[in-house]
Short mmCIF file of N, CA and C in Angstrom, two decimals:
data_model
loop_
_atom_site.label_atom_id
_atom_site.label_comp_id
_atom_site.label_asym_id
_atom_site.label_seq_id
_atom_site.Cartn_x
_atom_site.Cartn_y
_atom_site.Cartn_z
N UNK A 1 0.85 -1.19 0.00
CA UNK A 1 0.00 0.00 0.00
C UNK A 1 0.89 1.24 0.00
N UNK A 2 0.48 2.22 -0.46
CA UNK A 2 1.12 3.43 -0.73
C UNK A 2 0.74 4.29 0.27
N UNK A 3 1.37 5.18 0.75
CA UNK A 3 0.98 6.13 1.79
C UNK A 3 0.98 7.51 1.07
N UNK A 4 -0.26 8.33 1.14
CA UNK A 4 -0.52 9.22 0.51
C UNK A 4 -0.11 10.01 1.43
N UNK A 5 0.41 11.21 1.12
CA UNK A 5 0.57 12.72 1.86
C UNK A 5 -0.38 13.92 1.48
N UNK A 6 -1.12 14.34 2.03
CA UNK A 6 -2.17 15.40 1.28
C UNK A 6 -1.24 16.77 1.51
N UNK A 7 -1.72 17.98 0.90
CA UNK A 7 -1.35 18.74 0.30
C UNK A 7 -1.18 19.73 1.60
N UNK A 8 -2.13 19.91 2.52
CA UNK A 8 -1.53 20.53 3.65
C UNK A 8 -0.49 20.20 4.23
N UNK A 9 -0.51 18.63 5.10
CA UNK A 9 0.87 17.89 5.46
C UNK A 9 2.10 18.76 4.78
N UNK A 10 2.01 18.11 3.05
CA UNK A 10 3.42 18.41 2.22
C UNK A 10 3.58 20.34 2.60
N UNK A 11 2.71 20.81 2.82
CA UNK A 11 3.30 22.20 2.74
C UNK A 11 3.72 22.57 4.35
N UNK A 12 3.39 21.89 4.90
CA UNK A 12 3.83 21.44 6.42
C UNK A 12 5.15 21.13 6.50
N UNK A 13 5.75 20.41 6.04
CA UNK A 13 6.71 19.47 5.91
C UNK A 13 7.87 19.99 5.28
N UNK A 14 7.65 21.11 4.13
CA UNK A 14 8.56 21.58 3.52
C UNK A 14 8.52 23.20 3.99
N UNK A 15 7.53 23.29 5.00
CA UNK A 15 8.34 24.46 5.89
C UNK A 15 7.67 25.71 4.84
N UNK A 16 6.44 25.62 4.35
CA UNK A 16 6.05 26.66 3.28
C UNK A 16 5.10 26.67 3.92
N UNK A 17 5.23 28.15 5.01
CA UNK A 17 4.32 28.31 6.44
C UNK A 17 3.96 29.73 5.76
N UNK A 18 3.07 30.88 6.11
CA UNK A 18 2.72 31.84 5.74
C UNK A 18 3.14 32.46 7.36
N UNK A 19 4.06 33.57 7.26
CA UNK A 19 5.02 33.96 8.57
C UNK A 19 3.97 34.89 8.93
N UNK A 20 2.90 35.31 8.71
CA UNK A 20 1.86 36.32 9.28
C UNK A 20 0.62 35.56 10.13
N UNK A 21 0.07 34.92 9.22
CA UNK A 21 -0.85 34.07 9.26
C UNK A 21 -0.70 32.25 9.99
N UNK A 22 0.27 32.21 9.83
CA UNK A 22 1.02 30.97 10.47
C UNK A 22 -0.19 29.59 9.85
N UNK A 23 -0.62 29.44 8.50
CA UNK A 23 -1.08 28.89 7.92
C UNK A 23 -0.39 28.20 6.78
N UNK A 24 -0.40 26.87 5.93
CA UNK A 24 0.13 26.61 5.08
C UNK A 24 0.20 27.45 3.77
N UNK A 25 0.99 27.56 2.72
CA UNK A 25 0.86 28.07 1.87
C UNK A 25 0.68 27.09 0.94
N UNK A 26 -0.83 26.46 0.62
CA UNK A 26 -0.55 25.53 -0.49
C UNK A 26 -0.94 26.22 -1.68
N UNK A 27 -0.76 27.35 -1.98
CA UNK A 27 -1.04 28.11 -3.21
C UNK A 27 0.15 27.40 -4.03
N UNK A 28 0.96 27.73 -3.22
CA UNK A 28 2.43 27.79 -3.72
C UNK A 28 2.56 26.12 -4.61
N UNK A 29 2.56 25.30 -3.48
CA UNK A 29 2.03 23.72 -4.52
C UNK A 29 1.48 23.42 -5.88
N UNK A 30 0.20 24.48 -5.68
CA UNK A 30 -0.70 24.49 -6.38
C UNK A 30 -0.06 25.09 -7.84
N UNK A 31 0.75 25.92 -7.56
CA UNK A 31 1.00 26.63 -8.57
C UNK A 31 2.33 25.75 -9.16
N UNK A 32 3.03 25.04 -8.38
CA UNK A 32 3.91 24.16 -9.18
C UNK A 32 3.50 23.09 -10.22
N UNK A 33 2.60 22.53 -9.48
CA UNK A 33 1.61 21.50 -10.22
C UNK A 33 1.56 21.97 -11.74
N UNK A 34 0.99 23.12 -12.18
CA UNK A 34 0.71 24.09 -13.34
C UNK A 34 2.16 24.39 -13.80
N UNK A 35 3.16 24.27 -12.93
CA UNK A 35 4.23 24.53 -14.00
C UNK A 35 5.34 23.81 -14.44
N UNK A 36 5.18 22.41 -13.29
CA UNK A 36 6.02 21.26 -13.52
C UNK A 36 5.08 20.01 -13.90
N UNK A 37 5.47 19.59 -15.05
CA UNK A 37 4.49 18.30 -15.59
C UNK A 37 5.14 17.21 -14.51
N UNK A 38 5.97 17.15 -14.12
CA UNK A 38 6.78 16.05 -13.13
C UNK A 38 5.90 16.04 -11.86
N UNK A 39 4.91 16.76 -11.38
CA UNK A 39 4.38 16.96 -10.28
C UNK A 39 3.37 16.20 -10.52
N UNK A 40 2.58 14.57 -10.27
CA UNK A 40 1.51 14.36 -10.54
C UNK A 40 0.70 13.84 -9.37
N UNK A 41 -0.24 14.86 -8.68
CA UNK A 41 -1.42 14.71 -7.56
C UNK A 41 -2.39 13.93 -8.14
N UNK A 42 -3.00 12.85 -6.82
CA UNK A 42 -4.01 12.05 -7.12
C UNK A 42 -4.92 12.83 -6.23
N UNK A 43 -6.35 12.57 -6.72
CA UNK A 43 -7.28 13.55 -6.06
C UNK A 43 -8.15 12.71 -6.29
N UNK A 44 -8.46 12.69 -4.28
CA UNK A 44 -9.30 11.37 -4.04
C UNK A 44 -10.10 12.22 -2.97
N UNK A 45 -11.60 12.18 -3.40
CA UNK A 45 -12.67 12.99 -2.94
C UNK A 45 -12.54 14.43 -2.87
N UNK A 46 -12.05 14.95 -3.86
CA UNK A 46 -11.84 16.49 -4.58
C UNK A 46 -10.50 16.84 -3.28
N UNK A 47 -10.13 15.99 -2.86
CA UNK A 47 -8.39 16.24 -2.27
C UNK A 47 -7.16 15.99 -2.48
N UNK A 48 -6.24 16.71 -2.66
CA UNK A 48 -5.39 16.57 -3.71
C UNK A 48 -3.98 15.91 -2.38
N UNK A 49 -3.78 14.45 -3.02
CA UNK A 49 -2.48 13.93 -2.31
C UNK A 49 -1.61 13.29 -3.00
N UNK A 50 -0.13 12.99 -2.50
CA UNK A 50 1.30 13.06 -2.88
C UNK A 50 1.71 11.62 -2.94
N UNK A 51 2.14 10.99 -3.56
CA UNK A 51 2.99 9.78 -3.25
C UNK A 51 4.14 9.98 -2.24
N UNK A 52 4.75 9.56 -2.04
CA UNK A 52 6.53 9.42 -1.43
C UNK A 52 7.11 9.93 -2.86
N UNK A 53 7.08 9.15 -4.04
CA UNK A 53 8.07 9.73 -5.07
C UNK A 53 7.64 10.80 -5.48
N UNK A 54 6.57 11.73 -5.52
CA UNK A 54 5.67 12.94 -5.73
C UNK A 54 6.84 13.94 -4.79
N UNK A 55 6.67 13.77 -3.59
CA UNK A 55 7.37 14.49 -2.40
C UNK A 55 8.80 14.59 -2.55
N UNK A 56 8.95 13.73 -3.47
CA UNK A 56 11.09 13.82 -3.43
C UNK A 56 11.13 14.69 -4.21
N UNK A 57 10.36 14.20 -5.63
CA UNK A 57 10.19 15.69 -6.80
C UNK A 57 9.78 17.15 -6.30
N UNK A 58 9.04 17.27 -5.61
CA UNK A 58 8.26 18.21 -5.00
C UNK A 58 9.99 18.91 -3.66
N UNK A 59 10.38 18.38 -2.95
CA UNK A 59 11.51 18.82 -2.33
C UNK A 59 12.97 19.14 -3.36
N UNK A 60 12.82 18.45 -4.51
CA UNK A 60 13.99 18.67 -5.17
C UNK A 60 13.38 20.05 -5.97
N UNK A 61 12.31 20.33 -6.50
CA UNK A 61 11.95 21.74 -6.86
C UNK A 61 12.05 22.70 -5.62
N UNK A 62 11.78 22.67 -4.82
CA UNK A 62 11.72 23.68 -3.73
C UNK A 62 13.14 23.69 -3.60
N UNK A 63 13.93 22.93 -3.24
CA UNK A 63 15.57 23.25 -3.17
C UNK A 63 16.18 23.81 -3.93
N UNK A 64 15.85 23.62 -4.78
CA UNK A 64 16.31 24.34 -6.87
C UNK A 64 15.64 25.78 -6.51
N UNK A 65 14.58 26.06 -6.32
CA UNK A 65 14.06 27.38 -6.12
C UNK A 65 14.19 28.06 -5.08
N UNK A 66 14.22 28.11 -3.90
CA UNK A 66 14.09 28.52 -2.98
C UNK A 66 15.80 28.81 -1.49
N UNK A 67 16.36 27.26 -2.14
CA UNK A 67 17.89 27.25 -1.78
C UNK A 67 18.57 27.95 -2.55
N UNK A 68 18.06 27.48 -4.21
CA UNK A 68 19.63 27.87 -4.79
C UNK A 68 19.43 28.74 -5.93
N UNK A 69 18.16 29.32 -5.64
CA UNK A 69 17.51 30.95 -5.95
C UNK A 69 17.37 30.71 -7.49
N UNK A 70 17.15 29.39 -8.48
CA UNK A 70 16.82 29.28 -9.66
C UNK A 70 15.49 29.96 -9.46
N UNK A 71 15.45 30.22 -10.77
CA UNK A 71 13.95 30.60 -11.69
C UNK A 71 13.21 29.46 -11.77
N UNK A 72 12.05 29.37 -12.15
CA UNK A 72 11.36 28.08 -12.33
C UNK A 72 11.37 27.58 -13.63
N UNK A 73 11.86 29.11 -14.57
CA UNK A 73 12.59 27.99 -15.98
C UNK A 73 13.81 27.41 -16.02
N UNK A 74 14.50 28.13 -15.28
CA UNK A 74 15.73 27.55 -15.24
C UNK A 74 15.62 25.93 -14.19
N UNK A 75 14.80 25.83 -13.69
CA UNK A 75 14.37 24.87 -12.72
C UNK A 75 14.20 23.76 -14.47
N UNK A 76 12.95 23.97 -14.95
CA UNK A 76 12.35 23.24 -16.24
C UNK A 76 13.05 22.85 -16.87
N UNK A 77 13.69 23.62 -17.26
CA UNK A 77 15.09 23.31 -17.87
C UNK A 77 16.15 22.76 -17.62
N UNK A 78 16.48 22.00 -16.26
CA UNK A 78 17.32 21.53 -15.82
C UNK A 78 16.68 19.89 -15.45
N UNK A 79 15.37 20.23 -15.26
CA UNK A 79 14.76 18.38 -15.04
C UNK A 79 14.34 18.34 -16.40
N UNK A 80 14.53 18.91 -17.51
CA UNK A 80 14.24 18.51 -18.51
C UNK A 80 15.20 17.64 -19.62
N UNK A 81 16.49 18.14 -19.05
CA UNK A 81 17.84 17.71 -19.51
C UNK A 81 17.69 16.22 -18.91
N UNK A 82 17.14 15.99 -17.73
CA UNK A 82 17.69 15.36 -16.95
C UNK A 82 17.19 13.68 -17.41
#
């Protein structure tokens, strides 16, 4: 059996907290989804959750963006080579 991660958890987890509001930011997810085809959510009762291999992809974009201050084309462009 697979262990799903839903979309709050993952934005939990990767520390993508809203510093005012102290709420998840799953916009931010949301909006990767739309710009990385590598991102693929299963949505089970209109809720959107992660595999384990979903979440590695999903941490290796956030590290590319957010660590090492790529663009998100330059992000595309680099798992695209890959």
């Amino acid at each position: 059996m697979v262990k799903l991660i839903n979309i709050t958890e993952l934005t939990s987890l990767l520390n993508l907290i809203n510093s005012k509001t102290k709420k998840p930011s799953n916009y931010i997810l949301r909006y990767w989804e739309k710009e990385f085809k590598l991102i693929k959510k299963t949505i089970i009762k209109n809720r959107r959750y992660y595999s384990e291999k979903q979440v590695n992809i999903i941490k290796l974009i956030k590290f590319l963006l957010k660590d090492k201050g790529m663009t998100v084309n330059g992000v595309k462009n680099l798992l695209k080579s890959n």
